[in-house]
PDB file of C-alpha atoms in Angstrom:
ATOM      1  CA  UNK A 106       2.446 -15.016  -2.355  1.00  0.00           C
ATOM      2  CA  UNK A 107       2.201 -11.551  -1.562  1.00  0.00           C
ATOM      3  CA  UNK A 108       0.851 -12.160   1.709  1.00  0.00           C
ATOM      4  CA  UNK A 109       4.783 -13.515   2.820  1.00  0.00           C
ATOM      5  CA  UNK A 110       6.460  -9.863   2.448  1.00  0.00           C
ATOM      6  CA  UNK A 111       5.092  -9.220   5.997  1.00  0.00           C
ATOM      7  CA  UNK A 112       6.975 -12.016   7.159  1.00  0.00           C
ATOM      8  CA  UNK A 113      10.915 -11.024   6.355  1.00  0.00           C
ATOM      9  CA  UNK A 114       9.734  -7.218   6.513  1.00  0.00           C
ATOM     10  CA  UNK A 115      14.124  -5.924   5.452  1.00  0.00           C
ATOM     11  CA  UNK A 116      14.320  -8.330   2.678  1.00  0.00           C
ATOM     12  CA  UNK A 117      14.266  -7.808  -1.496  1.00  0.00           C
ATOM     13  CA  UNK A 118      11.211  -8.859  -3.261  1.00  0.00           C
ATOM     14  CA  UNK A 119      10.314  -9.010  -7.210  1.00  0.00           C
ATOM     15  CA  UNK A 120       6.694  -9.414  -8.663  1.00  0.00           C
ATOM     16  CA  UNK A 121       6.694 -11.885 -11.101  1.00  0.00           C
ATOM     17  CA  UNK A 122       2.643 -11.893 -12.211  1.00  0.00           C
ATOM     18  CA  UNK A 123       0.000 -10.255 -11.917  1.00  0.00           C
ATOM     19  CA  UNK A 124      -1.884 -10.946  -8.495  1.00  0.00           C
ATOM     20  CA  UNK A 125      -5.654 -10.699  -7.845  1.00  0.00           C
ATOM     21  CA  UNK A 126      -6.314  -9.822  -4.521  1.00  0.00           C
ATOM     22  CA  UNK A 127     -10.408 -10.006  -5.077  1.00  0.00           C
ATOM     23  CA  UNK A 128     -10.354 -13.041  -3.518  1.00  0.00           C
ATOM     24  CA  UNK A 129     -11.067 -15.125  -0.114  1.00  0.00           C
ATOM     25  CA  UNK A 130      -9.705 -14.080   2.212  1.00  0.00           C
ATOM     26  CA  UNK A 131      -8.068 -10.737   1.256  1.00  0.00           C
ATOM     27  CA  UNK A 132     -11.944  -9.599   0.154  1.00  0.00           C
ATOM     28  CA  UNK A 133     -13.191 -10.694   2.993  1.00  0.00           C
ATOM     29  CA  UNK A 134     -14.706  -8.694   5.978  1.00  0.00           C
ATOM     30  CA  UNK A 135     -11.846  -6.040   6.864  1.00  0.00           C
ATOM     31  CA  UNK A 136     -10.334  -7.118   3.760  1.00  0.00           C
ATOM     32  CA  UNK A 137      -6.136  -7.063   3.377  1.00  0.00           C
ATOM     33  CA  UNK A 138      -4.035  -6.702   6.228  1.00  0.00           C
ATOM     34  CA  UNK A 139      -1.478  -4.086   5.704  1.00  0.00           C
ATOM     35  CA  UNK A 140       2.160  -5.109   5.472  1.00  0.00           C
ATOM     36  CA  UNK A 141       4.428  -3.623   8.366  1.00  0.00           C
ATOM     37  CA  UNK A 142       3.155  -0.972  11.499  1.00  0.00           C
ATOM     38  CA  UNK A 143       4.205   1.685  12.969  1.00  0.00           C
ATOM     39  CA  UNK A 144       6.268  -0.717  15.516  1.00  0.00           C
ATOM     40  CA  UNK A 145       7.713  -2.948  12.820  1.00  0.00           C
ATOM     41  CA  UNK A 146       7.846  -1.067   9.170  1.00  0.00           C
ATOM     42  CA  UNK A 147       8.607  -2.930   6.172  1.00  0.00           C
ATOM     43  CA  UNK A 148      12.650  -1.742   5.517  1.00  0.00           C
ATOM     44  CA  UNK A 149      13.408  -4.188   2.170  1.00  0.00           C
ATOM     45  CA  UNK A 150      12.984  -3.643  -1.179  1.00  0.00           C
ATOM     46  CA  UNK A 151       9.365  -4.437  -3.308  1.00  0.00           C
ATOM     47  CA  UNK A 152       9.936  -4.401  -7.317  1.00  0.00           C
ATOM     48  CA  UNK A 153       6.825  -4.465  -9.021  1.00  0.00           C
ATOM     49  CA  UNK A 154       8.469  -5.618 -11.950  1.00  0.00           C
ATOM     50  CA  UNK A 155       5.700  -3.737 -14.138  1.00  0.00           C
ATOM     51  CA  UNK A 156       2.549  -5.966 -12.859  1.00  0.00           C
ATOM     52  CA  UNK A 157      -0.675  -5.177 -11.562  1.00  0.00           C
ATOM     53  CA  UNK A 158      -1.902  -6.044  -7.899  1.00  0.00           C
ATOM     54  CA  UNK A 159      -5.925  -5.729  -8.315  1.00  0.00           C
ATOM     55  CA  UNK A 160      -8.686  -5.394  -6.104  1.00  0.00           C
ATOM     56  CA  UNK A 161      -7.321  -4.857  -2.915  1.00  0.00           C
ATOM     57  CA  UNK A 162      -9.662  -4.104  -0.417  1.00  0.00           C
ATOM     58  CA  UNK A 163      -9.478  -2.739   3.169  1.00  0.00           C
ATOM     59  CA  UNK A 164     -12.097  -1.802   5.512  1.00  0.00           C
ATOM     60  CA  UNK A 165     -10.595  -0.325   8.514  1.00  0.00           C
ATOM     61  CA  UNK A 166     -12.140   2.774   8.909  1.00  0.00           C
ATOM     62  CA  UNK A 167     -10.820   2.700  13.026  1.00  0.00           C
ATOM     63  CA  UNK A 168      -6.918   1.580  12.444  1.00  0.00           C
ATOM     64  CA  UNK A 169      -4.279   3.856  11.408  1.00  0.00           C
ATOM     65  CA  UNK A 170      -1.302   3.483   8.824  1.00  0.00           C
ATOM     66  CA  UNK A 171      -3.581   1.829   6.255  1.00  0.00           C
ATOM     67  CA  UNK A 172      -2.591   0.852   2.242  1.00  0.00           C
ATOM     68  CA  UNK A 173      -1.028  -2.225   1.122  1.00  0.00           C
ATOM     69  CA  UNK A 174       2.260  -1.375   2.820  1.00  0.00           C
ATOM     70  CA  UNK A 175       0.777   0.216   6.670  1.00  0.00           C
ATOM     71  CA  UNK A 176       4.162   1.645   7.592  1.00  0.00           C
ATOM     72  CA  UNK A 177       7.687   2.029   5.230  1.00  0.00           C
ATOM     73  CA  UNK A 178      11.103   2.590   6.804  1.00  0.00           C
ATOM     74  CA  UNK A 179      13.336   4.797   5.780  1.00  0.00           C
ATOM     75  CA  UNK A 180      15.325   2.419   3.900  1.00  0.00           C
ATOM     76  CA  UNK A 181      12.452   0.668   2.163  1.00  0.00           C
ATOM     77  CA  UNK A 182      12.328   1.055  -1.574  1.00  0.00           C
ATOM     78  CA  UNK A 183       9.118   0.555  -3.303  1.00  0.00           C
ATOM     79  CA  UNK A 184       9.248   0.967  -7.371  1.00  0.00           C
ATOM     80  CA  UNK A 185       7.526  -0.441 -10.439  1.00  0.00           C
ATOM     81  CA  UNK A 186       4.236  -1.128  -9.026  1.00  0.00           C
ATOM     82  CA  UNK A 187       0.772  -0.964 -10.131  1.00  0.00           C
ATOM     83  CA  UNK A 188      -2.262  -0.566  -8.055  1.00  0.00           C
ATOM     84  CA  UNK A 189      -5.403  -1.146  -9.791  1.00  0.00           C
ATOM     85  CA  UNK A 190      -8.887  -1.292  -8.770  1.00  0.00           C
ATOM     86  CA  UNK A 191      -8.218  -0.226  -5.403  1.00  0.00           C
ATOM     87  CA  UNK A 192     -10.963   0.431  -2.355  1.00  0.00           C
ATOM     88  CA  UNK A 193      -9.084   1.223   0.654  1.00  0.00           C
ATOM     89  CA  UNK A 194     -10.426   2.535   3.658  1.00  0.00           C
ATOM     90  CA  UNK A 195      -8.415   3.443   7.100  1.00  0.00           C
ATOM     91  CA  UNK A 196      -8.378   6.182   9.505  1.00  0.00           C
ATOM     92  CA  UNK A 197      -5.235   8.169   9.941  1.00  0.00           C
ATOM     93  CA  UNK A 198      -2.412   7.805   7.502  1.00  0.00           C
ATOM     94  CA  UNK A 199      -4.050   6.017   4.336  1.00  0.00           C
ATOM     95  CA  UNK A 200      -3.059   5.278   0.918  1.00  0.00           C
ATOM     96  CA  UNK A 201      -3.640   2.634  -1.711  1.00  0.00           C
ATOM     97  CA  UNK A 202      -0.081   1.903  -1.677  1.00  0.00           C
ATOM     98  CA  UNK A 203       1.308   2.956   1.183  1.00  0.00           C
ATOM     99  CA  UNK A 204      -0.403   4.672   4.605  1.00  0.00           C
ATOM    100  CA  UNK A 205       2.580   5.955   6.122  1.00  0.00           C
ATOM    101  CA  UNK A 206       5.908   6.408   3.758  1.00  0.00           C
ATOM    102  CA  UNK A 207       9.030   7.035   5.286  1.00  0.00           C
ATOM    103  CA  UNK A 208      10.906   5.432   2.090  1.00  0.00           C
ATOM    104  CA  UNK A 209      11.618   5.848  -1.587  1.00  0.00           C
ATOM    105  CA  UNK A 210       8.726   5.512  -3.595  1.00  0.00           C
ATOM    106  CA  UNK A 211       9.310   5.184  -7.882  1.00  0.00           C
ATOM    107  CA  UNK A 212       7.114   4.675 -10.931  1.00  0.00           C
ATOM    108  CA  UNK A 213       4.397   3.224  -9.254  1.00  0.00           C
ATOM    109  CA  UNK A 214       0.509   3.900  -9.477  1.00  0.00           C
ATOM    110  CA  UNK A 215      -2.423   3.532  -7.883  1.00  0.00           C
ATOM    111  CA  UNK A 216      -5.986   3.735  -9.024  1.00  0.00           C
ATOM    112  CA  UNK A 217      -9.315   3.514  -7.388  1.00  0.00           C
ATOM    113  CA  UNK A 218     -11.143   4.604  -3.820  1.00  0.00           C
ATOM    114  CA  UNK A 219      -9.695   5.758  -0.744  1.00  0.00           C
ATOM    115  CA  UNK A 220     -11.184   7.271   2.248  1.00  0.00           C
ATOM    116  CA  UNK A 221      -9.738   8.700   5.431  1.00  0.00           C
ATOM    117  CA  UNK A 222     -12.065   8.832   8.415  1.00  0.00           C
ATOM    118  CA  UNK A 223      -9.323  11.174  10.166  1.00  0.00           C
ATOM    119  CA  UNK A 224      -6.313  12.865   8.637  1.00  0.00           C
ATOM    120  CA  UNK A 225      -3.643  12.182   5.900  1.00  0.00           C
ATOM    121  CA  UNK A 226      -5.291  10.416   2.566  1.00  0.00           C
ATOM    122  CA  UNK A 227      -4.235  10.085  -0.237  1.00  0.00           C
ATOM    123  CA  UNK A 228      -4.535   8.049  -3.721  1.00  0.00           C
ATOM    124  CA  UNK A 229      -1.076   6.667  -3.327  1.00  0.00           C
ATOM    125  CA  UNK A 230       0.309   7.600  -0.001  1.00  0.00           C
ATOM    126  CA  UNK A 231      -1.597   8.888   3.114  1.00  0.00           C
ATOM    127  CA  UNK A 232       1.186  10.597   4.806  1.00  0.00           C
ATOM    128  CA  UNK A 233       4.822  10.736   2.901  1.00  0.00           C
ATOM    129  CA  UNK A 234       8.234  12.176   4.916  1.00  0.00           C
ATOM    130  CA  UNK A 235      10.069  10.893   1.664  1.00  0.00           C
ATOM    131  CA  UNK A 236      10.993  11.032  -2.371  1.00  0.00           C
ATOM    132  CA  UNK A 237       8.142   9.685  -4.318  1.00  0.00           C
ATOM    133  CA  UNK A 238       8.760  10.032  -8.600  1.00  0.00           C
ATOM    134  CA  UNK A 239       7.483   8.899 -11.659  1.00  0.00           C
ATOM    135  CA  UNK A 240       4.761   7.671  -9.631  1.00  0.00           C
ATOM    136  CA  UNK A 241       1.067   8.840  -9.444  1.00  0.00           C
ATOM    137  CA  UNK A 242      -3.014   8.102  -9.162  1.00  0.00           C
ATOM    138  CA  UNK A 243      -5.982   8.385 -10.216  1.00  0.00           C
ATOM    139  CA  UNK A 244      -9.130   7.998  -8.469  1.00  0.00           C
ATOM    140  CA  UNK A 245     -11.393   9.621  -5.548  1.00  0.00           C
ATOM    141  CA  UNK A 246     -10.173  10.162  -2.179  1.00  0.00           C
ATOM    142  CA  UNK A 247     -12.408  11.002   0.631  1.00  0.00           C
ATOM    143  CA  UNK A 248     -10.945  12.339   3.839  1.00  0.00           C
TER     144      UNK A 248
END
């Protein structure tokens, strides 16, 4: 599942179907726990593969580097990818797919809500020191 990127954060992984993440427990309270930190970013490789990842819900309106990916190194490559349905909320550094992007991002999209109770949000990435194409979103972003 999904959920096991976080635990071999410099490996390769490809999306094979699509994933719901409406469900218990990633629904639940502060929803999705964001994959890699500031202290340990995810450095692999995540191939969408052209799938959706829906629902995905955060509610951590006091924690920083918030999105489905918290923190990506600068040799993480995120590509393919497809957001949908997102409503993601986080404090600095917040994005539906990634909060804080220090890798390369490529056709990927997001859509949905995200707010940012301090600074950096954004639809796809919250704060971005890197090459994002072909990628982009469409939604409301508060923040």
């Amino acid at each position: 599942h999904l959920d096991n990127v976080r635990k071999c954060l410099d490996k390769h992984f490809i999306q094979t179907a699509d994933i719901d993440l409406g469900v218990a427990p990633y629904n639940a309270d502060e929803g999705w726990v964001p994959i890699g930190n500031n202290s340990s970013s995810f450095r692999g490789t995540f191939d969408g593969n052209g799938m959706t990842i829906s629902n995905l819900t955060i509610n951590r309106s006091t924690i920083d580097y918030v999105g489905l990916f918290g923190v990506t190194g600068g040799t993480a490559k995120i590509q393919n990818v497809g957001l949908e349905n997102n409503n993601v909320n986080g404090h600095q550094c917040t994005g539906a797919l990634v909060g804080k992007n220090l890798g390369k991002i490529s056709d990927s999209y997001a859509t949905g809500a995200v707010t940012g109770t301090d600074t950096y949000a954004g639809g796809l990435v919250g704060y971005n020191r890197s090459a994002i194409s072909g990628s982009y979103t469409t939604g409301i972003v508060n923040g």
